[in-house]
mmCIF file of C-alpha atoms and ligand atoms in Angstrom:
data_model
loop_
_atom_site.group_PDB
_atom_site.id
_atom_site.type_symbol
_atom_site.label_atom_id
_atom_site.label_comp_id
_atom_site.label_asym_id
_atom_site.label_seq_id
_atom_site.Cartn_x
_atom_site.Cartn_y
_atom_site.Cartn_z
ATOM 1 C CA UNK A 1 -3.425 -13.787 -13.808
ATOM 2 C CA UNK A 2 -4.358 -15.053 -10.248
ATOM 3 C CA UNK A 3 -2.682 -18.008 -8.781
ATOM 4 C CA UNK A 4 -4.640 -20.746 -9.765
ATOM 5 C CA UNK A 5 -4.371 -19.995 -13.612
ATOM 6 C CA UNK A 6 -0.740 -19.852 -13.270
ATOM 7 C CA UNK A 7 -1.150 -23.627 -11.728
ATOM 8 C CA UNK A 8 -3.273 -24.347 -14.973
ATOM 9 C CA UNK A 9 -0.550 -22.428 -17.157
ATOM 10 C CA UNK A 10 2.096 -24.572 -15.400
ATOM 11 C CA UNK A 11 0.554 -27.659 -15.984
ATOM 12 C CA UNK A 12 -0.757 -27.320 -19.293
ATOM 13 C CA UNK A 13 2.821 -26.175 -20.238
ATOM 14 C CA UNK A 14 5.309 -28.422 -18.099
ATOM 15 C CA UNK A 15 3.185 -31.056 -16.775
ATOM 16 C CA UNK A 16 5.148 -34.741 -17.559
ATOM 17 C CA UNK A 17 4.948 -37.857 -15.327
ATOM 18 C CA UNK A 18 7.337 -36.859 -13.128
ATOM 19 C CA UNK A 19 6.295 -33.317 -12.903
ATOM 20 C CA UNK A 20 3.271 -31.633 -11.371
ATOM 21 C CA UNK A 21 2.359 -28.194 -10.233
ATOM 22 C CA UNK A 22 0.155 -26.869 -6.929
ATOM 23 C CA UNK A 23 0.390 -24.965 -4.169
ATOM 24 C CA UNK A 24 3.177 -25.406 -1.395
ATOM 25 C CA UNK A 25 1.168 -26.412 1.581
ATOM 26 C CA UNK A 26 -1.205 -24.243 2.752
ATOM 27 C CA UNK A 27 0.077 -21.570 0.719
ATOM 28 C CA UNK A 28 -0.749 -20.092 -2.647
ATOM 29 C CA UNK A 29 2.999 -20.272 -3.388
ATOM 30 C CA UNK A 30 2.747 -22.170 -7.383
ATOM 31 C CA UNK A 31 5.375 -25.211 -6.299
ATOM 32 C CA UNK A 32 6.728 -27.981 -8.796
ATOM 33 C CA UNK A 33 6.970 -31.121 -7.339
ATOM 34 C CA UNK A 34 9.177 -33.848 -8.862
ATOM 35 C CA UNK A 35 9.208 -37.608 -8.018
ATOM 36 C CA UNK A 36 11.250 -39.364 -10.642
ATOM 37 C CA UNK A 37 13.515 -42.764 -9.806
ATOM 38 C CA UNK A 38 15.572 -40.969 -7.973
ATOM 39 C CA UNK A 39 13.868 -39.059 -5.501
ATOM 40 C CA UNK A 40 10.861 -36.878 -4.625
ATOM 41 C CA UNK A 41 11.560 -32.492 -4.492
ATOM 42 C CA UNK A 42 9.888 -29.879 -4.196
ATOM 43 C CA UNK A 43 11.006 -26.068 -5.849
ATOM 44 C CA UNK A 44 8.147 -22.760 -5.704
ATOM 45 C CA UNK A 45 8.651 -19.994 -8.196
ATOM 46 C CA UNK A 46 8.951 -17.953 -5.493
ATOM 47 C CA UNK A 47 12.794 -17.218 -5.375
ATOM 48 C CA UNK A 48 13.587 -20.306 -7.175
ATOM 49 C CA UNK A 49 13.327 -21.617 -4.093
ATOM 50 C CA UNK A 50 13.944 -25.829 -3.642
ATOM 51 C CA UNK A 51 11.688 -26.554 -0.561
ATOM 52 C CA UNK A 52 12.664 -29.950 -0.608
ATOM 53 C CA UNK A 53 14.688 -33.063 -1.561
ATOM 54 C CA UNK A 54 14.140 -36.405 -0.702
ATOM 55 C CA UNK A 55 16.397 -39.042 -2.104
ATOM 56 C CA UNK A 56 14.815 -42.388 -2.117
ATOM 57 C CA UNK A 57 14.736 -44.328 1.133
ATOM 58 C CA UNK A 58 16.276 -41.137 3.142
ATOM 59 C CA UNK A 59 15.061 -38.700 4.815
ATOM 60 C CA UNK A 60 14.692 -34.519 3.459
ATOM 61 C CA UNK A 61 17.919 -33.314 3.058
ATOM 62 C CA UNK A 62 16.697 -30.036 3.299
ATOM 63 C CA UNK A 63 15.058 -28.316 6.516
ATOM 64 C CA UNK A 64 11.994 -25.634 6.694
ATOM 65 C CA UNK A 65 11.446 -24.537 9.698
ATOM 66 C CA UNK A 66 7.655 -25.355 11.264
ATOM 67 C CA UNK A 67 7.721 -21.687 11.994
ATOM 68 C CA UNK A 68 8.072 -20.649 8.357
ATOM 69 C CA UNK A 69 5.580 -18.076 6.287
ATOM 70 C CA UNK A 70 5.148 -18.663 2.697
ATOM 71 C CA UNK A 71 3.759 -15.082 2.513
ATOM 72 C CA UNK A 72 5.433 -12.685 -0.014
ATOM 73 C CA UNK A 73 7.166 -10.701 0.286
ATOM 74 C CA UNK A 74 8.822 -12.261 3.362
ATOM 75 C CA UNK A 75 11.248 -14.863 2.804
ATOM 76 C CA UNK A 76 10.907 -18.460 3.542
ATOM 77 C CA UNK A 77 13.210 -19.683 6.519
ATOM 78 C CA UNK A 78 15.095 -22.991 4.974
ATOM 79 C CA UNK A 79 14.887 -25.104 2.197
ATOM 80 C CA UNK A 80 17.838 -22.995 0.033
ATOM 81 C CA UNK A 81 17.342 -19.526 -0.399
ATOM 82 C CA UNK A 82 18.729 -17.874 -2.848
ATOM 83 C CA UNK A 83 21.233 -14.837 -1.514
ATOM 84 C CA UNK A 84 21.222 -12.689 -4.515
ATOM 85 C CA UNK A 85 22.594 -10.550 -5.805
ATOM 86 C CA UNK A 86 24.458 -9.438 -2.060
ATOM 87 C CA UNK A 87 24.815 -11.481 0.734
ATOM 88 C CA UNK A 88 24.032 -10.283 4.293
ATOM 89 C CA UNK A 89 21.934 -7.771 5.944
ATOM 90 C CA UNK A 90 23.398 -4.609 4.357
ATOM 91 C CA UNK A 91 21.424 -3.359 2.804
ATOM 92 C CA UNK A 92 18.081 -4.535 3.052
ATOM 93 C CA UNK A 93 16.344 -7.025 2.589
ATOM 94 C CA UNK A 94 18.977 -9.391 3.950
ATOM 95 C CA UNK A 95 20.543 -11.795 1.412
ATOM 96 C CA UNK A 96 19.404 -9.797 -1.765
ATOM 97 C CA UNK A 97 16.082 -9.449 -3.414
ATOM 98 C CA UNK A 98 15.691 -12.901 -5.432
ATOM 99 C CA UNK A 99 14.666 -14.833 -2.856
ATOM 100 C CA UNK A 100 11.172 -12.734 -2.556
ATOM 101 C CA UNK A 101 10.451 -12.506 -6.323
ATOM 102 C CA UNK A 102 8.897 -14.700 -8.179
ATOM 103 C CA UNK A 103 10.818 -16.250 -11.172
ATOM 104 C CA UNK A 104 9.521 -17.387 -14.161
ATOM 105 C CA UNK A 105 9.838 -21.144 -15.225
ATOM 106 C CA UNK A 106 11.685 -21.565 -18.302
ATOM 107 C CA UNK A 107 12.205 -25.042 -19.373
ATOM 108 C CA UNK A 108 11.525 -28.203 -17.181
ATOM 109 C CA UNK A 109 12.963 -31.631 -18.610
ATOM 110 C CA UNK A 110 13.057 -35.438 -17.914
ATOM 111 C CA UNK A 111 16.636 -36.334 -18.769
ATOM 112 C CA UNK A 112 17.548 -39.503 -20.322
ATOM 113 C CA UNK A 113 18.903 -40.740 -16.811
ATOM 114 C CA UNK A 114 15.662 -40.272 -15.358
ATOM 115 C CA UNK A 115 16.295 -36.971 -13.439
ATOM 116 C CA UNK A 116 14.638 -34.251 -14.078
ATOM 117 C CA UNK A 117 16.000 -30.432 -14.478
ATOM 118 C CA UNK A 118 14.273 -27.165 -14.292
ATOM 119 C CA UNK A 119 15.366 -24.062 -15.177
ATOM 120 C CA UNK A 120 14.108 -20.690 -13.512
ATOM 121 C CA UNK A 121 14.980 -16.762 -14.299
ATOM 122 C CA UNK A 122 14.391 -13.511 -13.146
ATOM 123 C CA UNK A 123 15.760 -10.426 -14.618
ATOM 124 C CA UNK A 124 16.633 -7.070 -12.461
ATOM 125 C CA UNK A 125 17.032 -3.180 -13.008
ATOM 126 C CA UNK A 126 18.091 -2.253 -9.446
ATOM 127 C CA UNK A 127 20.431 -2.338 -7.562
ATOM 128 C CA UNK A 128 22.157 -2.976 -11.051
ATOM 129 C CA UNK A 129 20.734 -4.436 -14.661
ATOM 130 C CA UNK A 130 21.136 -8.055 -14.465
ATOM 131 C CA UNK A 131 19.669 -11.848 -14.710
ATOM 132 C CA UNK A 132 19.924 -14.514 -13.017
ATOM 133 C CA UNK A 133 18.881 -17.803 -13.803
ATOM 134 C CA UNK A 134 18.871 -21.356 -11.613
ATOM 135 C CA UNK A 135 19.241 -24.502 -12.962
ATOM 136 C CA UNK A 136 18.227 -27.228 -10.764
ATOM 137 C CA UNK A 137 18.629 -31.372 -11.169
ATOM 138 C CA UNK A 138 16.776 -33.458 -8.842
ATOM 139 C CA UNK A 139 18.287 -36.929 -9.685
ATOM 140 C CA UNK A 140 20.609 -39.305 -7.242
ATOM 141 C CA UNK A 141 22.247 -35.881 -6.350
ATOM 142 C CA UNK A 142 20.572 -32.455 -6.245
ATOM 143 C CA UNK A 143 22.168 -29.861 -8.443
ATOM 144 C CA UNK A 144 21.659 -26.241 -8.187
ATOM 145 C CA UNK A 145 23.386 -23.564 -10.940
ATOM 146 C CA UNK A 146 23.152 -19.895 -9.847
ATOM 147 C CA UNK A 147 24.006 -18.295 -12.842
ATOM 148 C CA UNK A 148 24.100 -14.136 -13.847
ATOM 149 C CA UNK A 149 24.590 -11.838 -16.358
ATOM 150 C CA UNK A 150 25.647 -8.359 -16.269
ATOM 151 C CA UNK A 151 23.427 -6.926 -18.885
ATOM 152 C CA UNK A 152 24.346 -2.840 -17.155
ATOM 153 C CA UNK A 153 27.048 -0.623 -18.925
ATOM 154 C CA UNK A 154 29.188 -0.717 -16.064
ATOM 155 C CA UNK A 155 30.454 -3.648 -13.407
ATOM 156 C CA UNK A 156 28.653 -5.165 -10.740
ATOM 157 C CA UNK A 157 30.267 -6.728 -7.636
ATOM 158 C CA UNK A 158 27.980 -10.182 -6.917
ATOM 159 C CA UNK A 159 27.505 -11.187 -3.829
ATOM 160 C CA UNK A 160 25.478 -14.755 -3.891
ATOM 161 C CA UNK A 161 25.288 -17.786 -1.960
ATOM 162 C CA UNK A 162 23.490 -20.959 -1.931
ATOM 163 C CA UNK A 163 22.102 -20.428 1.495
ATOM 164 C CA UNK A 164 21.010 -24.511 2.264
ATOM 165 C CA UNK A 165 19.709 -25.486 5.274
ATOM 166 C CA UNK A 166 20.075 -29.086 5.800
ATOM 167 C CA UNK A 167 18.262 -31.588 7.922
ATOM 168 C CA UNK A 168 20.304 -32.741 10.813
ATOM 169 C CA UNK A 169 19.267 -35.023 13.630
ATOM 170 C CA UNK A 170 21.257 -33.326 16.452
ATOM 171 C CA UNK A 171 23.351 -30.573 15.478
ATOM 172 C CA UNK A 172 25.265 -30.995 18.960
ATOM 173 C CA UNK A 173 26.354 -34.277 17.474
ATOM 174 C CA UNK A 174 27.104 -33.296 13.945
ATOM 175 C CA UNK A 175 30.593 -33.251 12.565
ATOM 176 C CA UNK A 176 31.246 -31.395 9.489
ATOM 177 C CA UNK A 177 34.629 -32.263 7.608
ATOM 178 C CA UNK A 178 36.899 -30.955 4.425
ATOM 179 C CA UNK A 179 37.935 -26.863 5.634
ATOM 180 C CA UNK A 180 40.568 -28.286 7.151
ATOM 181 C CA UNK A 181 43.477 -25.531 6.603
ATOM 182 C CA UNK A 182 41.159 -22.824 5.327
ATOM 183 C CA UNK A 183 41.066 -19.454 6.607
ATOM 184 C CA UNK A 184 38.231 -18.964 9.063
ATOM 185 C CA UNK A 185 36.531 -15.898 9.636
ATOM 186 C CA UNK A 186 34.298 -15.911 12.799
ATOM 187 C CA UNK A 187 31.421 -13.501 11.669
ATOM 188 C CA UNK A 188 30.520 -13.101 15.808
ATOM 189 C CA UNK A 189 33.716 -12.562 17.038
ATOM 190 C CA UNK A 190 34.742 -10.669 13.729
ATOM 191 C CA UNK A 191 38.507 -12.845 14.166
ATOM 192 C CA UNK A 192 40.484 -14.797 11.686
ATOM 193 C CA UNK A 193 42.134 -18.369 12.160
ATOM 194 C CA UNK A 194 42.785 -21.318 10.347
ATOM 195 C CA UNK A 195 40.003 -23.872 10.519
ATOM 196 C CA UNK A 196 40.414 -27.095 11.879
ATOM 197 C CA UNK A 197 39.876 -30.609 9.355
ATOM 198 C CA UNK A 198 37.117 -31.508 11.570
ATOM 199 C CA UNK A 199 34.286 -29.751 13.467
ATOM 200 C CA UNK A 200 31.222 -29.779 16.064
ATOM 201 C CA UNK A 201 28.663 -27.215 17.681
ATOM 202 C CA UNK A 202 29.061 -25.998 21.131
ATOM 203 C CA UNK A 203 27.518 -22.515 20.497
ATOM 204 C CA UNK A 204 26.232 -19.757 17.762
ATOM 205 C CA UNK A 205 28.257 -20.590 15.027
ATOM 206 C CA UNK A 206 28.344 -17.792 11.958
ATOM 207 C CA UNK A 207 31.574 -18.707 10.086
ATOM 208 C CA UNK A 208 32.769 -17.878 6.707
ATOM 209 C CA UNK A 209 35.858 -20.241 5.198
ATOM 210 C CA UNK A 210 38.094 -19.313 2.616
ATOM 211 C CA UNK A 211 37.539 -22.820 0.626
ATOM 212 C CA UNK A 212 35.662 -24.254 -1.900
ATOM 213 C CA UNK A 213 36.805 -27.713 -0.279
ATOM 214 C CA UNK A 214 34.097 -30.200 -0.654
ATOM 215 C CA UNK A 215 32.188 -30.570 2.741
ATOM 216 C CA UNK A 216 30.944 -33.718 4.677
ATOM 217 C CA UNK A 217 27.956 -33.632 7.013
ATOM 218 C CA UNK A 218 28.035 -36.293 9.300
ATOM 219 C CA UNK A 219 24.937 -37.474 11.273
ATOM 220 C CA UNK A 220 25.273 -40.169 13.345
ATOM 221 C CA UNK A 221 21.707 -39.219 14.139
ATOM 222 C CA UNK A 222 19.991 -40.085 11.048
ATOM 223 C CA UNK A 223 23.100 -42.040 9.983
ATOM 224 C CA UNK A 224 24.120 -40.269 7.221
ATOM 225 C CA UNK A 225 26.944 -38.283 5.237
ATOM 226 C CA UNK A 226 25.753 -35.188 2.956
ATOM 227 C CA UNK A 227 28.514 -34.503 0.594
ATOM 228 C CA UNK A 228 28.598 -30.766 -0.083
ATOM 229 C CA UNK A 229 30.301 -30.047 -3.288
ATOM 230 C CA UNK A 230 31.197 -26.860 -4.903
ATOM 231 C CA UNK A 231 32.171 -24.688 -8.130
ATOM 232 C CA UNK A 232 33.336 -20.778 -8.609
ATOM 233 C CA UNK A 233 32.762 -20.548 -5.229
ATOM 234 C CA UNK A 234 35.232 -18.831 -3.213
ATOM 235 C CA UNK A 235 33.358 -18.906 0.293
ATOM 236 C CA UNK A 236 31.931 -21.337 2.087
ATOM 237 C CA UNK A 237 29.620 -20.734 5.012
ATOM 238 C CA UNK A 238 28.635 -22.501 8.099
ATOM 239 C CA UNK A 239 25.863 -21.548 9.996
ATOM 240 C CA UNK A 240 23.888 -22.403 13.215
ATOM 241 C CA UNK A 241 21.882 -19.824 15.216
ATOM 242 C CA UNK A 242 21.873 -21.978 18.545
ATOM 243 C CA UNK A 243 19.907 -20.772 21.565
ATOM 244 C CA UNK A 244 19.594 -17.134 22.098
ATOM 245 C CA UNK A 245 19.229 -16.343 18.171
ATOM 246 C CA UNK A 246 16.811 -19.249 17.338
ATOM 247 C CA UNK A 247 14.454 -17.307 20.131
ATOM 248 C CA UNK A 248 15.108 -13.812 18.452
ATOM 249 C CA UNK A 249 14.772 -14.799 14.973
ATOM 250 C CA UNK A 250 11.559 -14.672 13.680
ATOM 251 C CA UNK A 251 9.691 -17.624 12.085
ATOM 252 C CA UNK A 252 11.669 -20.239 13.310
ATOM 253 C CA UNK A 253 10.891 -22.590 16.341
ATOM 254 C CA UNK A 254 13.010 -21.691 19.320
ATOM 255 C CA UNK A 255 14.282 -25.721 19.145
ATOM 256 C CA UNK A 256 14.818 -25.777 15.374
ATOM 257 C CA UNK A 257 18.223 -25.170 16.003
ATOM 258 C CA UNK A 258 18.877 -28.871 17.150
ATOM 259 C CA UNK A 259 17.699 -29.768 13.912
ATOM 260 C CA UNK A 260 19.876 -27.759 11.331
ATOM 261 C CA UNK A 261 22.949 -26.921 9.697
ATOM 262 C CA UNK A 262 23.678 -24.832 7.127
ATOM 263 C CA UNK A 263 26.384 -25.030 4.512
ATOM 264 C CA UNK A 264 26.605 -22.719 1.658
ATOM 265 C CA UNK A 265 28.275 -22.311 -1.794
ATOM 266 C CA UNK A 266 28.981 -18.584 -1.622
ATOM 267 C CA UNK A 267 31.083 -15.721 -2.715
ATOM 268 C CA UNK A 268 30.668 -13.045 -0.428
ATOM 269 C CA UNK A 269 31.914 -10.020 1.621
ATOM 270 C CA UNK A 270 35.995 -9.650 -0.294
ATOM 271 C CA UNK A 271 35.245 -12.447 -2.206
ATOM 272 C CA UNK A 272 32.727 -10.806 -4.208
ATOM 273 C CA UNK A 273 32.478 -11.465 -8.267
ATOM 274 C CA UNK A 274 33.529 -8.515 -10.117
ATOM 275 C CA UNK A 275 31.035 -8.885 -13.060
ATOM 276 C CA UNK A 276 31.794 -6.472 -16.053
ATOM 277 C CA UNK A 277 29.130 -5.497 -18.305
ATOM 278 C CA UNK A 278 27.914 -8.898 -20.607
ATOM 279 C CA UNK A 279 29.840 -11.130 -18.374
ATOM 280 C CA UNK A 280 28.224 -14.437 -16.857
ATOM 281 C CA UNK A 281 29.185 -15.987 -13.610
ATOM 282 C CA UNK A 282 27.975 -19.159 -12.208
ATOM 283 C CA UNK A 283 27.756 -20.532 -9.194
ATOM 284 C CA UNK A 284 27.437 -24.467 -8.450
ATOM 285 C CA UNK A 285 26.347 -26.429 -5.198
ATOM 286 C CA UNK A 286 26.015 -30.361 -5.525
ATOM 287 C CA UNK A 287 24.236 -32.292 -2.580
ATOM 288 C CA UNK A 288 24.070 -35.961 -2.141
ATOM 289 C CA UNK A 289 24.006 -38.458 0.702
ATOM 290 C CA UNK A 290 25.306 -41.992 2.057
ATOM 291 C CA UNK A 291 25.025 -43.947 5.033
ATOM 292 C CA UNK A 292 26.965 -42.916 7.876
HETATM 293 O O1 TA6 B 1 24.290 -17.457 6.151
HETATM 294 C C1 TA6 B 1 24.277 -17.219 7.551
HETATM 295 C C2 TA6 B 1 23.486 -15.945 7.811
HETATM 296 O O2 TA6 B 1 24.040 -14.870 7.117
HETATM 297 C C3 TA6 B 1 23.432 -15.691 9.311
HETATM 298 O O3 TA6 B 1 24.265 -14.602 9.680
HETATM 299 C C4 TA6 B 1 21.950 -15.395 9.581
HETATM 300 O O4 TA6 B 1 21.683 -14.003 9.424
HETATM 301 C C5 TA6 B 1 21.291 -16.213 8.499
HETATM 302 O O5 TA6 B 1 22.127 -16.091 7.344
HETATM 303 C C6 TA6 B 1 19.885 -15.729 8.206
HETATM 304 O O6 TA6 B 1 19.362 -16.652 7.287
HETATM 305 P P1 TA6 B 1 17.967 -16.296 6.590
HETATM 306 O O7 TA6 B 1 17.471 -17.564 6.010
HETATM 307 O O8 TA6 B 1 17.104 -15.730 7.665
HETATM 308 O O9 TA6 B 1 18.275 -15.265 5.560
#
């Protein structure tokens, strides 16, 4: 089946008013787009990935960089990739394999409350037998569920994260609060510490927290809060390429960095999930904003 007929399979299947299918952009990536009375989104079967999220009157709380392909297999840079099921470049392909896959859609619904949730899966043999399904509510907040099953005959230790990149007017005058206390681990200078309650950017920042504290974006920029909030997950991460990165990484604009911040619901690294054959694990970012 080519493209388009899965856009006529997806319609003729999910279509409802607040639900349409088509391609993302220029791209023949098959994209659900929501606008209900809460907000407008955007999520491709490709990796389950949420391209956007617009809450009504706001701005996208979600960044994708200009730069971006939307060319499988490579994986699209922002929106919220999913890192699954390792996080970080060992091995390859960085962040897991989910994220340049393409998922099946299993169920889309208009709730009662006028959100609507859709519900993706994809099921693995390698590096391990397991699947993973998201569960994603666009309504006054946006919900994601990362959720897997060990379906192997022996454990698997998850890695996953919820890798978001969110829209920020200047990130050198964002503050992020709430990891106030938690143990820091600097991923550039590979040292500990204890994290401070509140933050800015001065530099690369790579940073992995010990906390599943809620986090606060502030952007006196766009004058707004994000609220970052988390379940069974034992990491957070905080992440900014600044200068000399944003020019070596590929598919991203060497000034996107101004614009960008991400936060992530993760366990990673020693805080993997030790999943033992059947078990399910699930993993639960909540995003929503106010005025600054
Ligand atoms: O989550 C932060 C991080 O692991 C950084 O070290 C950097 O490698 C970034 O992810 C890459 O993100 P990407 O969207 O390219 O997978």
């Amino acid at each position: 089946m080519n493209e388009q007929e899965l856009l006529l399979q997806l319609n003729e299947k999910f279509k409802q008013p607040s639900l349409t299918f088509g391609f993302w952009k220029d791209s023949r990536l098959p994209t659900a787009y929501i606008a209900n009375r809460f907000c407008r989104g955007a999520v491709t079967l490709y990796g389950a990935h949420v391209l956007s999220y617009i809450p009504d009157g706001q701005k996208d709380l979600l960044m994708v960089s200009e730069k971006s392909l939307f060319e499988p297999p490579i994986g699209i840079r922002g929106g919220i990739p999913v890192c699954w099921p390792w996080f970080g470049p060992d091995p390859a392909p960085p962040h897991g394999i989910a994220r340049i896959q393409f998922w099946e859609l299993k169920n889309a619904v208009s709730q009662p409350d006028g959100s609507d949730t859709l519900t993706f899966e994809l099921t693995v043999t390698d590096p391990h037998e397991l699947t993973v399904s998201l569960e994603v509510n666009f309504g006054a907040a946006l919900t994601v569920a990362v959720t897997t099953v060990n379906n192997g005959k022996t454990s698997y230790l998850l890695g996953e994260a919820i890798h978001t990149y969110f829209k920020v007017g200047e990130i050198e005058k964002t503050l992020i609060r709430g990891l106030g206390g938690a143990t820091l681990d600097n991923r550039l200078t590979k040292q500990s510490s204890i994290a401070p309650d509140v933050f800015g950017f001065q530099e690369e920042t790579d940073n992995i927290y010990h906390s599943d504290a809620t986090v606060m974006i502030e952007d006196p920029v766009l004058k707004r809060k994000i609220k970052v909030e988390k379940q069974f997950s034992r990491d957070t991460v905080v992440w900014n390429p600044w200068i000399a990165k944003s020019q070596k990484m590929e598919n991203f604009g060497d000034e996107e960095y101004h614009g960008m911040v991400c936060v992530e619901a993760a366990n990673c690294f020693g805080h993997r999930v030790d999943l033992a054959p059947g078990a399910k694990h699930t993993l639960i970012q909540k995003i929503s904003t106010s005025a600054l």
